[in-house]
Short mmCIF file of C-alpha atoms in Angstrom, two decimals:
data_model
loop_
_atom_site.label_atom_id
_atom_site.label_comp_id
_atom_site.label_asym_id
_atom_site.label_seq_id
_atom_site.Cartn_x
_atom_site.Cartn_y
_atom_site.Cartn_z
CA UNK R 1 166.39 54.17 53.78
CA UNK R 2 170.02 53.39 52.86
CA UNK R 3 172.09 51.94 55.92
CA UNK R 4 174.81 55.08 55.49
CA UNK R 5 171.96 57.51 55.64
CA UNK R 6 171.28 55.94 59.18
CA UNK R 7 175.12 56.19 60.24
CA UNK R 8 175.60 59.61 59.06
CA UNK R 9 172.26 60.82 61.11
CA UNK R 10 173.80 58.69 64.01
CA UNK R 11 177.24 60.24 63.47
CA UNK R 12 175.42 63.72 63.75
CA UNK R 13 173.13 62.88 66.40
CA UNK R 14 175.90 61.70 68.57
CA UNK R 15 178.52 64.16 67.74
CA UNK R 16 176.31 67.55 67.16
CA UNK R 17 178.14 69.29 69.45
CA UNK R 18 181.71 68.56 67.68
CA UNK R 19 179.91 70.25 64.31
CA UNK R 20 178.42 72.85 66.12
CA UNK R 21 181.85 74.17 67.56
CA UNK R 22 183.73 73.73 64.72
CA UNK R 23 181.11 75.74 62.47
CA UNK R 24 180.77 78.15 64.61
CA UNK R 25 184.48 78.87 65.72
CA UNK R 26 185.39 78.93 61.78
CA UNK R 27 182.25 81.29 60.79
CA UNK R 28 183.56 83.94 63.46
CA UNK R 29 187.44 83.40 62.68
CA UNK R 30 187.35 83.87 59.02
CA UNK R 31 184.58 86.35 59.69
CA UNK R 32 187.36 87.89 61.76
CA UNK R 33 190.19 87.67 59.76
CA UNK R 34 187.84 89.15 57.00
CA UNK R 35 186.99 92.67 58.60
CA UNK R 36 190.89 92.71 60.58
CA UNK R 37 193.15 91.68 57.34
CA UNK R 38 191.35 92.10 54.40
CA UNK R 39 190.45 96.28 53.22
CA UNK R 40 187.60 97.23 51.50
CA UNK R 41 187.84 97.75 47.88
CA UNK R 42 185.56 100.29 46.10
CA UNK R 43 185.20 100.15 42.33
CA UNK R 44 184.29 102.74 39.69
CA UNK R 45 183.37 102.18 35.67
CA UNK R 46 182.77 103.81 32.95
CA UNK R 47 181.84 103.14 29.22
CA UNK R 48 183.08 104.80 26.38
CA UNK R 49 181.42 104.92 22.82
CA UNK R 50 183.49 104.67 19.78
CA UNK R 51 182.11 106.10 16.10
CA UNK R 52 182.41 108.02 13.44
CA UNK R 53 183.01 112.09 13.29
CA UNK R 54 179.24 113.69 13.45
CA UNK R 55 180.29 116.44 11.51
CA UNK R 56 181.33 113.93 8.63
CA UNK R 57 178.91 114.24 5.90
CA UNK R 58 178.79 110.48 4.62
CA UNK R 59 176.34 108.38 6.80
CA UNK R 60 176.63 104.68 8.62
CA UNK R 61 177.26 101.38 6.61
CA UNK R 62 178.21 98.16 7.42
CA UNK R 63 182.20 98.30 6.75
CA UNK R 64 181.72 101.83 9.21
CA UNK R 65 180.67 99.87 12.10
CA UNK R 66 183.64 96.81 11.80
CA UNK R 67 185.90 99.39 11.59
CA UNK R 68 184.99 101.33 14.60
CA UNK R 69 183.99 98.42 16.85
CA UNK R 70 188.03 96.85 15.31
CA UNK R 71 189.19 100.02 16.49
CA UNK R 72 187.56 99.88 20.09
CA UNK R 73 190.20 97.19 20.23
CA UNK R 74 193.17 99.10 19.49
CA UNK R 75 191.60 101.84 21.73
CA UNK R 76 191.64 99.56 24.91
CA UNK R 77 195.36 99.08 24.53
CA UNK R 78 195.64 102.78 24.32
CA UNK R 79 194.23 103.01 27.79
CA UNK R 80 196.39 100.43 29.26
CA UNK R 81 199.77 101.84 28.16
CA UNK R 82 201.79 103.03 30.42
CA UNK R 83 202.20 106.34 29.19
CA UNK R 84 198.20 106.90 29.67
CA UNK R 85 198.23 105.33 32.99
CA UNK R 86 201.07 107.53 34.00
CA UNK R 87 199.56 110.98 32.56
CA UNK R 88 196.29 110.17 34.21
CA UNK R 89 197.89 109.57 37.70
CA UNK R 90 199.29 113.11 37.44
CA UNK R 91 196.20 114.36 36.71
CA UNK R 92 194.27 112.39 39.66
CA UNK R 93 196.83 113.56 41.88
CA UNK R 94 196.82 109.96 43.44
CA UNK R 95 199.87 108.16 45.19
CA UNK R 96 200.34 105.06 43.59
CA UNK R 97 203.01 103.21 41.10
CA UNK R 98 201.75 102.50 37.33
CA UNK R 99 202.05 99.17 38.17
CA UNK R 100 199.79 99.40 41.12
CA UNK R 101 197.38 100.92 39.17
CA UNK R 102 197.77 98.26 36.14
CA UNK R 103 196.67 95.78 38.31
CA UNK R 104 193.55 97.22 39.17
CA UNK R 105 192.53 98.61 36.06
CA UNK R 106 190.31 96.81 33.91
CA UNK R 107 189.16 97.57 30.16
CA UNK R 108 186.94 95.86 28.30
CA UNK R 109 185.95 96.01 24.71
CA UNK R 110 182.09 94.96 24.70
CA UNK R 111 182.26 92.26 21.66
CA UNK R 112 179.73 92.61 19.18
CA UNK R 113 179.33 96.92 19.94
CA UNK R 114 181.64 100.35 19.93
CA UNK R 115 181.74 100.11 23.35
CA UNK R 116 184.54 100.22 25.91
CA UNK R 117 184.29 99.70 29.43
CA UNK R 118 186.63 100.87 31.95
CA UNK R 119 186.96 99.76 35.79
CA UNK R 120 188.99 100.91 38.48
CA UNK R 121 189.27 99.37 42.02
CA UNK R 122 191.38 100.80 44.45
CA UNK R 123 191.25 101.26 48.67
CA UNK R 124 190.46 104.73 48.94
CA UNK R 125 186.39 105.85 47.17
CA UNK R 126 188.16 109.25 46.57
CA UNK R 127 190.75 108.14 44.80
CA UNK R 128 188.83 105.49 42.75
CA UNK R 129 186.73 108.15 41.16
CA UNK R 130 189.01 110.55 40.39
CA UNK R 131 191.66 108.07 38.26
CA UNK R 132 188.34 107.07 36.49
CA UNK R 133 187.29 110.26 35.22
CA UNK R 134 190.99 111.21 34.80
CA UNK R 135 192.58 108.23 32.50
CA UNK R 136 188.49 108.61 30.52
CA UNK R 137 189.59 112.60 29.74
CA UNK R 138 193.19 111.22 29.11
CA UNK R 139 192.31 109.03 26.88
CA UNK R 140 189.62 111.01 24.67
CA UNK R 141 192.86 113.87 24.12
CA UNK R 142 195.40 110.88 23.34
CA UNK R 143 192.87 108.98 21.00
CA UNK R 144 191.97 112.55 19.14
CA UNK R 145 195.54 112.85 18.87
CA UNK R 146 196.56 109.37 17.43
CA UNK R 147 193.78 109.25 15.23
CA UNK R 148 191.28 112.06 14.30
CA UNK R 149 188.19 112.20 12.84
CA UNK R 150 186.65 109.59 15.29
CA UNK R 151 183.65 110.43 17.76
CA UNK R 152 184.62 109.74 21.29
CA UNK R 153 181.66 110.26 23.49
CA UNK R 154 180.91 109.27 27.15
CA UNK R 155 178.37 106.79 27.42
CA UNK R 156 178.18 106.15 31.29
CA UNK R 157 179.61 108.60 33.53
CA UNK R 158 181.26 107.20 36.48
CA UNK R 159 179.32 107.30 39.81
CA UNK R 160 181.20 108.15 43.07
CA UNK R 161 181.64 104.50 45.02
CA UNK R 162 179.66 104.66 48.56
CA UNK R 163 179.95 101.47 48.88
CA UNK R 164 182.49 98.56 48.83
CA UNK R 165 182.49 95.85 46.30
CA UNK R 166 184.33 93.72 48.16
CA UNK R 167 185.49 91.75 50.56
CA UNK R 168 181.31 90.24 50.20
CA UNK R 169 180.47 89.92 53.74
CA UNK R 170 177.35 87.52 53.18
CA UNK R 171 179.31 84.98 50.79
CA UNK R 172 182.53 85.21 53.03
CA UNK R 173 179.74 84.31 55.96
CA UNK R 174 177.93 81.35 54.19
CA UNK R 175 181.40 79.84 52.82
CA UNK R 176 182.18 79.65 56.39
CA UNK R 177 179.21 78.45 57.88
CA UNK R 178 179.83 75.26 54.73
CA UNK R 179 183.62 75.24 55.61
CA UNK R 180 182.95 74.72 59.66
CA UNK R 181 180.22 72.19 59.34
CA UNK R 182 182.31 70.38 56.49
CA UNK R 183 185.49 70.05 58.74
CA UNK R 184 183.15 69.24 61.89
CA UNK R 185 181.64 66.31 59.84
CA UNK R 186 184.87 65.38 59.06
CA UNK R 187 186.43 65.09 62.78
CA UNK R 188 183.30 63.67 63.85
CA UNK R 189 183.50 60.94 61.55
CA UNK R 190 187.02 60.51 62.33
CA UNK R 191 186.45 60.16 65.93
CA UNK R 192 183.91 57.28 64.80
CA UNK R 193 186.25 55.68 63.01
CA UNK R 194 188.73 55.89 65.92
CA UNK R 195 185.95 54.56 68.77
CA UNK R 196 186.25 50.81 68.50
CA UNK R 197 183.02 49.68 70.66
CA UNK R 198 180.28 48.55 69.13
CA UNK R 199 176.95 50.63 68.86
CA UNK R 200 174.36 48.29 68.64
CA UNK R 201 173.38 44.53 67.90
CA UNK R 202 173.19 45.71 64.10
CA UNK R 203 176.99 46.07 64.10
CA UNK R 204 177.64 43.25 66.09
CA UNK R 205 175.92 40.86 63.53
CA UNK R 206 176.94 42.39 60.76
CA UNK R 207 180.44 41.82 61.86
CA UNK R 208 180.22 38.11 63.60
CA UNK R 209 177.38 37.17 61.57
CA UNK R 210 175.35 35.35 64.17
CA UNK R 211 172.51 36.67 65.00
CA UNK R 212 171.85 38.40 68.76
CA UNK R 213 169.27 36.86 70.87
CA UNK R 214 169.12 39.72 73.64
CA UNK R 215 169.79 42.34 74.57
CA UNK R 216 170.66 44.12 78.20
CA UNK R 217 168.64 47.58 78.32
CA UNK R 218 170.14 50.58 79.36
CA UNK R 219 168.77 51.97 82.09
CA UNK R 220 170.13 55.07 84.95
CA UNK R 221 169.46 54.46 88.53
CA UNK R 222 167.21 57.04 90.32
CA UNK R 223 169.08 59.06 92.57
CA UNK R 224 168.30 58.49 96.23
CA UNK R 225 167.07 61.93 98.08
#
């Protein structure tokens, strides 16, 4: 086995208590500071499909579906205006800036389909939902405005968040756990490097190179009763 192998299980044979504190006192502070500082964020989505009128006559083709999955594009810009964001606010009934609400509002336009998918993430479940399902009605009247003759269906209603999708409890507990037993490595080893005496006739001959001939055992003196 490599020499450093035999140091580092030294290091954490002699110094397991050091690691042990340190991982531990980290896991529960940022475990802490987690639940205290950091408010739970629920998410809702959505998905939107893009196509052609069904009460058009002519039938799919090739140039149909470029079109519609070029104008999926344009559509997800259309969501993220301001003037959408602002209408569907009203509607919602929610307290919160445009800008707020910018920041939190995703859209995606699923390369490759006629798909868009929209995401909203905000503090309050109640309030998550109903922007969702308001800037999704929002958009369908703006988009049937802009540009008719174009099939806006829902795809995936939006599901009321029970849960939180973040802060993750179990990753913010094992990136602790790593983060404590990293740093009490680290002042272990620097404690090593700080402690001058010499741990064994190993060290000593590696340093002087001359070779020990004895050794004194350690040994603890019964106590007398």
């Amino acid at each position: 086995m490599d020499k450093s192998i035999f140091d580092i299980m030294r290091i954490f044979k002699k110094r397991w208590k050091i690691i042990l504190a340190f991982t531990l006192a980290i896991s529960v502070g940022i475990f802490l500071m987690t639940i205290i500082f950091i408010k739970p964020q629920y998410e809702a989505t959505t998905k939107m499909f893009i196509g052609k009128d069904t009460n058009l006559s002519e039938g799919y083709d090739s140039n149909d579906i470029n079109l519609y999955q070029q104008l999926s594009k344009t559509y997800s810009e259309l969501i993220e205006s301001r003037n959408t964001i602002i209408s569907a606010i009203e509607l919602a009934g929610i307290d919160k800036s445009p800008e707020e609400v910018s920041k939190n509002l995703n859209v995606f336009s699923m390369e490759g389909t006629q798909i868009i998918k929209i995401s909203y993430r905000s503090e309050d479940p109640e309030d998550t939902f109903n922007f969702i399902n308001s800037i999704s009605d929002e958009f369908i009247q703006r988009a049937a405005y802009l540009i008719p003759n174009v099939n806006i269906q829902v795809l995936e209603n939006a599901i009321y968040p029970e849960k939180s999708v973040s802060p993750n409890i179990p990753l913010t507990i094992v990136i602790s756990v790593f983060m404590g037993m990293i740093i009490g490595i680290g002042v272990s080893t620097l404690f090593e490097m700080i402690d001058s005496t010499y741990k064994g006739k190993d060290q000593l001959e590696e340093e002087f190179r001359i070779p020990v001939i004895g050794e004194i055992p350690k040994f603890r003196e019964d106590k007398k009763s």
